[in-house]
Short mmCIF file of C-alpha atoms in Angstrom, two decimals:
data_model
loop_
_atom_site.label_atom_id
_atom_site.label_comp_id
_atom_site.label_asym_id
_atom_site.label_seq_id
_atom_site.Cartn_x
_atom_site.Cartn_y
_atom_site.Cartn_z
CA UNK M 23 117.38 57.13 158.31
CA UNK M 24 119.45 59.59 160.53
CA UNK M 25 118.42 62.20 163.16
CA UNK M 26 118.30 64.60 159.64
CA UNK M 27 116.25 61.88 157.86
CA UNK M 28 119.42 61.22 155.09
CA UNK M 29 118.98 57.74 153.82
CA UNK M 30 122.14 55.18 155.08
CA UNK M 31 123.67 52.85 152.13
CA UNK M 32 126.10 49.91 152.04
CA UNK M 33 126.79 50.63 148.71
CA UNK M 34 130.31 51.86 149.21
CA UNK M 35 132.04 50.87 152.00
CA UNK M 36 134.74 53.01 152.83
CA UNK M 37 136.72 52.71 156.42
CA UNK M 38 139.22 55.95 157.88
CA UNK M 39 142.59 55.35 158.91
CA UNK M 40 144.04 57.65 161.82
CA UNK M 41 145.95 59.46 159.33
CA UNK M 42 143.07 61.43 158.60
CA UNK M 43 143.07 59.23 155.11
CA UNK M 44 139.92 57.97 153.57
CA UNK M 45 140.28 54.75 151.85
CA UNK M 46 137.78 52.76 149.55
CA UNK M 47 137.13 49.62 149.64
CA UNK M 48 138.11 47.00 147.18
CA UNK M 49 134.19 46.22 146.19
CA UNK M 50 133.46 49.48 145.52
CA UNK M 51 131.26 49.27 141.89
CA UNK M 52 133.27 51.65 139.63
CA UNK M 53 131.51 50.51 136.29
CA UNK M 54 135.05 50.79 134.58
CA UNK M 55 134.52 54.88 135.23
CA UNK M 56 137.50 56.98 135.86
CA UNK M 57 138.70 57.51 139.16
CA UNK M 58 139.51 61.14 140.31
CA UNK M 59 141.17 63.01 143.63
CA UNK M 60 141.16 66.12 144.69
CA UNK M 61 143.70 66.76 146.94
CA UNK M 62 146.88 63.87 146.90
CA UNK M 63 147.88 64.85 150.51
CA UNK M 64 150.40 62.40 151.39
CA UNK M 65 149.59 59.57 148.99
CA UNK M 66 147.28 57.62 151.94
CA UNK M 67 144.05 57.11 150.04
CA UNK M 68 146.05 57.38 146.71
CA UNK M 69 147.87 54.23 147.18
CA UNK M 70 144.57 52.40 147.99
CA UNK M 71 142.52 53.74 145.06
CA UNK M 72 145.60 53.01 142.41
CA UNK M 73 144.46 49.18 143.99
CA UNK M 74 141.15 49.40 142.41
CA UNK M 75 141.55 51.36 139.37
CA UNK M 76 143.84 54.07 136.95
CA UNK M 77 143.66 57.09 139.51
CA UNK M 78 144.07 60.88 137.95
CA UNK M 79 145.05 63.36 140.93
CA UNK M 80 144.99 66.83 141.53
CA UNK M 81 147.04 68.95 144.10
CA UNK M 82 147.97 72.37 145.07
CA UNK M 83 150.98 72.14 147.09
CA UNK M 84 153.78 71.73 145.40
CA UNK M 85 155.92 70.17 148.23
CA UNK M 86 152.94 67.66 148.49
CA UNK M 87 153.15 66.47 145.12
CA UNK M 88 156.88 66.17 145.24
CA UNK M 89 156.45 63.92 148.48
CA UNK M 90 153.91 61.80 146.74
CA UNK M 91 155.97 61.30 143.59
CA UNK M 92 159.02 60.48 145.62
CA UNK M 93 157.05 57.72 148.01
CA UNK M 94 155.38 56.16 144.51
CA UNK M 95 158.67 55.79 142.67
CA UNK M 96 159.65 53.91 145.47
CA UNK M 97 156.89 51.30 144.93
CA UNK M 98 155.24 49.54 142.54
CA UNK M 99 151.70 50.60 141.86
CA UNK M 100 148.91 48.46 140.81
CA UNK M 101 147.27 51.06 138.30
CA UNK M 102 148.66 54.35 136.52
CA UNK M 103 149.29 57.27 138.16
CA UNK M 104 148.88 60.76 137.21
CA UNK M 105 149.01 63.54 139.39
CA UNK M 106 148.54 67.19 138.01
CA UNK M 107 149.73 70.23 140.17
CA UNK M 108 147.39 72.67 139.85
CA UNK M 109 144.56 74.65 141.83
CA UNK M 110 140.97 72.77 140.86
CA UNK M 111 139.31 75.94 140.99
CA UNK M 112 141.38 77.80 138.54
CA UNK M 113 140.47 75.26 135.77
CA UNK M 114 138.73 76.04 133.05
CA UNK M 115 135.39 74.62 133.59
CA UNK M 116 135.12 75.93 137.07
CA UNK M 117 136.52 79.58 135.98
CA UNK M 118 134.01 79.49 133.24
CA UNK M 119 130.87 78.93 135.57
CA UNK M 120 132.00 80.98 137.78
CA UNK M 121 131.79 83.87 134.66
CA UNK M 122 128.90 82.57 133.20
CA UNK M 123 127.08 82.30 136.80
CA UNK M 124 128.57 86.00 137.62
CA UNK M 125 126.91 87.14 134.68
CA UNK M 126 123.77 85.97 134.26
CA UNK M 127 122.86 85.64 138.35
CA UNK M 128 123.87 89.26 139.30
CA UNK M 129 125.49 90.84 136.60
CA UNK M 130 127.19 93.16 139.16
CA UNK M 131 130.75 94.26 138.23
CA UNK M 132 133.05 92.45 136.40
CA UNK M 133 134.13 88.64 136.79
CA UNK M 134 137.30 88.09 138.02
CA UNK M 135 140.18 87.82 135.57
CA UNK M 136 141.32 84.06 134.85
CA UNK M 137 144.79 83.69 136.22
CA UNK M 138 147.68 81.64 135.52
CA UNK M 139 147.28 77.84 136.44
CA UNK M 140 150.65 76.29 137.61
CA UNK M 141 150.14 72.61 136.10
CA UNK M 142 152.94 70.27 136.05
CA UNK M 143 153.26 66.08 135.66
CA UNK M 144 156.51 64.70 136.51
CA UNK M 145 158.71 62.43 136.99
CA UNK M 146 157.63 58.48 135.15
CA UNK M 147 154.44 60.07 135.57
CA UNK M 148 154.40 63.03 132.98
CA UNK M 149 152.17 60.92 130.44
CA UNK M 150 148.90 62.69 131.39
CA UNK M 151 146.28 63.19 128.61
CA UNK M 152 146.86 65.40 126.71
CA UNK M 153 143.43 66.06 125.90
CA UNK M 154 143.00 67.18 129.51
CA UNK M 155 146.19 69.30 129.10
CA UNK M 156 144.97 71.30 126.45
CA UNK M 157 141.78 71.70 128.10
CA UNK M 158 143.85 73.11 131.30
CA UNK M 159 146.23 75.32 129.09
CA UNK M 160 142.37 77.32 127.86
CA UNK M 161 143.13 79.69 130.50
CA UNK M 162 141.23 82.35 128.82
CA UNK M 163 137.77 79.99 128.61
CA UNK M 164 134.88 81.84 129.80
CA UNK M 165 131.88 79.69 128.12
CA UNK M 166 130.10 76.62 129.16
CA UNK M 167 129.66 74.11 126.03
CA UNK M 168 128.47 70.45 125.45
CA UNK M 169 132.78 69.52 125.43
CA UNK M 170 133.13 71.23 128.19
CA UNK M 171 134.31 69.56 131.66
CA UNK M 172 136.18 69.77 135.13
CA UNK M 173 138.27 67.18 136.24
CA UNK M 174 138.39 64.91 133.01
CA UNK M 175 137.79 64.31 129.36
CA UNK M 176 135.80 60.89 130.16
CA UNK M 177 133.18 59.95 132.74
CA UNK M 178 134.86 59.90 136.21
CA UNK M 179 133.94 59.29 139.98
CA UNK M 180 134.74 62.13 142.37
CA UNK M 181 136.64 60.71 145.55
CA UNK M 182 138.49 63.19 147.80
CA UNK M 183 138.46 63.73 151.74
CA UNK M 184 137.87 67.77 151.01
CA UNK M 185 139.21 70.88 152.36
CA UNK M 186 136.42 72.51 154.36
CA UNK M 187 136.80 75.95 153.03
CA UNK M 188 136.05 74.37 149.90
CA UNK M 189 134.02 71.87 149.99
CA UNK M 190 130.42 73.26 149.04
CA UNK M 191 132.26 74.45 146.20
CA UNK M 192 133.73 71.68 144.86
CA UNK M 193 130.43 69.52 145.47
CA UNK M 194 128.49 72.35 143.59
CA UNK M 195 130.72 71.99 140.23
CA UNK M 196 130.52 68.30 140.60
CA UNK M 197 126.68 68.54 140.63
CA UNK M 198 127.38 70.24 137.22
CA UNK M 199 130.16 69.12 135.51
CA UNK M 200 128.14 66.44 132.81
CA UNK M 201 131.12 64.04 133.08
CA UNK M 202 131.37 63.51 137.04
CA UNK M 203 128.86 60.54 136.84
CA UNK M 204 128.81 60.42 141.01
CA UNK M 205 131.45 61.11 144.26
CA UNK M 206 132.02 59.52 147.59
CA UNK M 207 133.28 62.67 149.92
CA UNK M 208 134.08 63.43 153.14
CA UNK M 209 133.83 66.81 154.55
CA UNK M 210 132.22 68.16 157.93
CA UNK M 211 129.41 66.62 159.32
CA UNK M 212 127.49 69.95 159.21
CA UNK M 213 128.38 70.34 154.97
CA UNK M 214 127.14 66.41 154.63
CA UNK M 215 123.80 67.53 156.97
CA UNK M 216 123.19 69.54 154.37
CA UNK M 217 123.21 67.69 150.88
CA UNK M 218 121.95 64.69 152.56
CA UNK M 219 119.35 65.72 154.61
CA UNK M 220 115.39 65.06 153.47
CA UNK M 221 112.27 67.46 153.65
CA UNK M 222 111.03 67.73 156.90
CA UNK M 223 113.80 68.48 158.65
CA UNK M 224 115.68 71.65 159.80
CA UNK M 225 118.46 70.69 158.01
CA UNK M 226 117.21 70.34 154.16
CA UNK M 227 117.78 73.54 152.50
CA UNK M 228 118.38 73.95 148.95
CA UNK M 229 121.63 72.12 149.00
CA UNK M 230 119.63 69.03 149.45
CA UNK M 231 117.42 69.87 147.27
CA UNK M 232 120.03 70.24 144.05
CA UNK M 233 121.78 67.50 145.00
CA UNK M 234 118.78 65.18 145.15
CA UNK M 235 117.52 66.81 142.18
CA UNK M 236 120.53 65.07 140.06
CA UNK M 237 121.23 62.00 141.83
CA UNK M 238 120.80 59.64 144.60
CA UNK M 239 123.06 61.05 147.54
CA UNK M 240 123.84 59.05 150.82
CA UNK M 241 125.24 59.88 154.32
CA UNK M 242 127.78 56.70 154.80
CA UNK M 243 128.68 57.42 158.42
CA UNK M 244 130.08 60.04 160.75
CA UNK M 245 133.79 59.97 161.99
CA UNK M 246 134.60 61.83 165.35
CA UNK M 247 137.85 64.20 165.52
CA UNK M 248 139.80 61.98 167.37
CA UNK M 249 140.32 59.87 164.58
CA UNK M 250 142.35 62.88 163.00
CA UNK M 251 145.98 63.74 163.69
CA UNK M 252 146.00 66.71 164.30
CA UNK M 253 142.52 66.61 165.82
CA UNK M 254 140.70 68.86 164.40
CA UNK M 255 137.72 70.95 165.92
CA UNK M 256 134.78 69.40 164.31
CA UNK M 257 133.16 66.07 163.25
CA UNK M 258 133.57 64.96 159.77
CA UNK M 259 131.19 62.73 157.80
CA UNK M 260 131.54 60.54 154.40
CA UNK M 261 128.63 60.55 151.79
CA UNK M 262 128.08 59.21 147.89
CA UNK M 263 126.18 60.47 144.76
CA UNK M 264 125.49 58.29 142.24
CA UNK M 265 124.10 60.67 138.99
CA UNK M 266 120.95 59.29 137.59
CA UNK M 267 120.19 58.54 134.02
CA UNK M 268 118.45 61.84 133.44
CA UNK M 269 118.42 64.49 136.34
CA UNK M 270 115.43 66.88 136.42
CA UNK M 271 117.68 69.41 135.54
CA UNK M 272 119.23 67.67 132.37
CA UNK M 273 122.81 68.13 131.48
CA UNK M 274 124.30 71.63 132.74
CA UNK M 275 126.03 72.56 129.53
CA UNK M 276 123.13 72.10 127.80
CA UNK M 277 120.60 74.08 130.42
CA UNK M 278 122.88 76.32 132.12
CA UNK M 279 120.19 78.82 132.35
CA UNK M 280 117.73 76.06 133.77
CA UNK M 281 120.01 75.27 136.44
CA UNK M 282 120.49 78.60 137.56
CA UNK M 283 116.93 79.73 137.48
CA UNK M 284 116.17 76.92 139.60
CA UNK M 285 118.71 77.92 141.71
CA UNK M 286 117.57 81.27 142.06
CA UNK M 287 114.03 80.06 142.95
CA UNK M 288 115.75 77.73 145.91
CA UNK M 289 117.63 80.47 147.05
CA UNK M 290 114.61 82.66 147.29
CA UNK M 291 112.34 79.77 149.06
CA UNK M 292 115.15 79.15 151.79
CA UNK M 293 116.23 82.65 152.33
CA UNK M 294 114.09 83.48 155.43
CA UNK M 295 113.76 79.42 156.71
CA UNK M 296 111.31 80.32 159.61
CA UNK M 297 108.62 82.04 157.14
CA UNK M 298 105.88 80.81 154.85
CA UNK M 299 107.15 79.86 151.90
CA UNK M 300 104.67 81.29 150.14
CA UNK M 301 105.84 84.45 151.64
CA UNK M 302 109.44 84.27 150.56
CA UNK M 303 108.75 83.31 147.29
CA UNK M 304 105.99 86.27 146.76
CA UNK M 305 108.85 88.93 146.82
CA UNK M 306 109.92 87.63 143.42
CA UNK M 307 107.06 86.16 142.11
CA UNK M 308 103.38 86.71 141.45
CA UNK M 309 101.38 85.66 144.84
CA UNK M 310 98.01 85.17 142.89
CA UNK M 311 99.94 82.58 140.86
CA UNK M 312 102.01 80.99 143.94
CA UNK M 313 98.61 80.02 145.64
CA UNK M 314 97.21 78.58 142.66
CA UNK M 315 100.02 76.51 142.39
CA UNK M 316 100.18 76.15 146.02
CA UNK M 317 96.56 74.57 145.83
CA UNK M 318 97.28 72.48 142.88
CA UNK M 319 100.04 70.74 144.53
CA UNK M 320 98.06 70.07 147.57
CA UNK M 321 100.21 72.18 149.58
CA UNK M 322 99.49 74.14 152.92
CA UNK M 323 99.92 78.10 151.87
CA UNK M 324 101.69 78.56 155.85
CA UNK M 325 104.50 75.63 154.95
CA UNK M 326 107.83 76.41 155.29
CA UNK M 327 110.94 75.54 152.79
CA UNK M 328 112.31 72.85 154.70
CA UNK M 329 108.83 70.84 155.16
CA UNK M 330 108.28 70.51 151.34
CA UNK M 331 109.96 67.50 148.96
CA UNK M 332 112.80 68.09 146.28
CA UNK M 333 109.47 66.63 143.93
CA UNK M 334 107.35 69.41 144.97
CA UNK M 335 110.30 72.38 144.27
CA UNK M 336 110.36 70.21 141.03
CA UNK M 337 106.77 71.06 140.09
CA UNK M 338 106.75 74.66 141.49
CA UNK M 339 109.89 75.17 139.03
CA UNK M 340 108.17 73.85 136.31
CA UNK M 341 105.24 75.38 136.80
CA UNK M 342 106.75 78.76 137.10
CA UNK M 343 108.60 78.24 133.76
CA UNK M 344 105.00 77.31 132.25
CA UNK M 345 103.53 80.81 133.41
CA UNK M 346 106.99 83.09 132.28
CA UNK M 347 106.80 81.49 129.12
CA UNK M 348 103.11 82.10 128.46
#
């Protein structure tokens, strides 16, 4: 356990090169699942993941992708290479939740208009699927089905050293898309904190909570800014997901509107972190029925969001859902 109580693994052992790369290692257990990254960069971690498996890539600057396609023509790789030029976040999948989560969260205004995804695969590599090509091309998709997914057509691990301004984001969509079946990351150490922390401390919040409600997540280790060139101004740390069998939440395209009720009840309980609980949770719900659930889960009516387990949100949830439906 850490200082913010996340659980330590061995499982995949990763180590960081100075050039801010993040490489696996060769015994890391990829159960013959796709490999994905977000963000090519200069090819660092690339080259080392092509060692393991078939690596799918995805990057936004074009003058980054022509490096990388230059440097691997140059050398013979291990596994296939594709590498798609394109902004993650302008995909389909990800455009479409963030309509259907616009919509049925706030229904405020209008969701933003898809725009025009710049996707290109050159060079020897141009043979990318074209299953995942037509999925890109739906740039008008703005629902969330069973066939739907990210990143992918077929199960996939998630491995990227992320952009900070994006990284909650990207983890978030992960969580959700059915066919990411776990990630190894590495973002700040303040972002990683947060997914990996446990109850009890100041640092679980309802990240933690939906990321432990679909998986088991891990905080691998912590690596200081001088290991970065240039150094940048914060510490950065790596952590892993592996997806369970069944999640409490069950699979997103299937209960979409599960997932984001229970979101909206997290966001609620960790709105106001130094209050009751109870208290922050009674402006949208009934009290009478909070404190009967409150008693029947053995739990203190002055506790406060960050002191009770990702089980215990689990019941409250479900017990909530019991009483609306009723």
């Amino acid at each position: 356990m850490t200082q913010n109580g996340a659980k330590h693994s061995d499982e995949y052992p990763l180590e960081i090169s100075k050039s801010s790369s993040l490489h696996t290692s060769q015994n890391l257990q990829l159960q013959s699942l796709k490999l994905v990254e977000i963000g090519v960069g200069l090819g660092d971690l690339s080259i080392r993941l092509l060692g393991i498996a078939p690596l799918l890539s995805y990057e936004i600057d074009e003058a980054l992708c022509s490096f990388v396609l230059q440097r691997f023509a140059k050398q013979s790789l291990a596994n296939h290479f594709d590498l798609i030029h394109a902004d993650v976040l302008s995909l389909p999948f990800a455009l479409a939740l963030q309509k259907y989560e616009s919509k049925e969260k706030s229904k405020e205004g209008k969701a933003d208009d898809t725009t025009k995804t710049d996707i290109s695969s050159t060079a020897k590599y141009e043979d990318t699927s074209a299953k995942i090509r037509k999925q890109l091309d739906e740039k008008n998709a703005s629902q969330i089905s069973p066939k739907s997914s990210w990143l992918a057509t077929s199960p996939y691990i998630l491995i990227s050293n992320l952009p900070y301004y994006i990284a909650t984001r990207i983890i978030l969509i992960a969580l959700k898309d059915p066919l990411c079946k776990g990630f190894v990351v590495m973002t700040q150490k303040e972002v990683a904190d947060k997914f990996c922390a446990s109850s009890g401390y100041s640092e679980f919040c309802a990240l933690s909570v939906l990321a432990q409600s679909v998986g088991d997540i891990r905080l691998l280790f912590s690596v200081p800014k001088e290991a970065f060139e240039p150094m940048p101004k914060v510490t950065s740390s790596v952590f892993s997901l592996r997806k369970g069998q069944e999640s409490f939440l069950g699979d997103f395209t299937k209960s979409s509107q599960r997932w984001l009720s229970f979101e909206k009840m997290l966001k609620h309980a960790f709105v106001s972190p130094r209050k009751k609980l109870l208290s922050n949770l009674a402006r949208h719900y009934d009290k009478k029925q909070l404190e009967e659930i409150f008693a029947t889960l053995d739990m203190p009516s002055h506790s406060r969001a960050h002191q009770v387990s990702t089980q215990k949100y689990h019941h409250i949830f479900t017990k909530l859902e019991r009483i609306h439906d009723e």
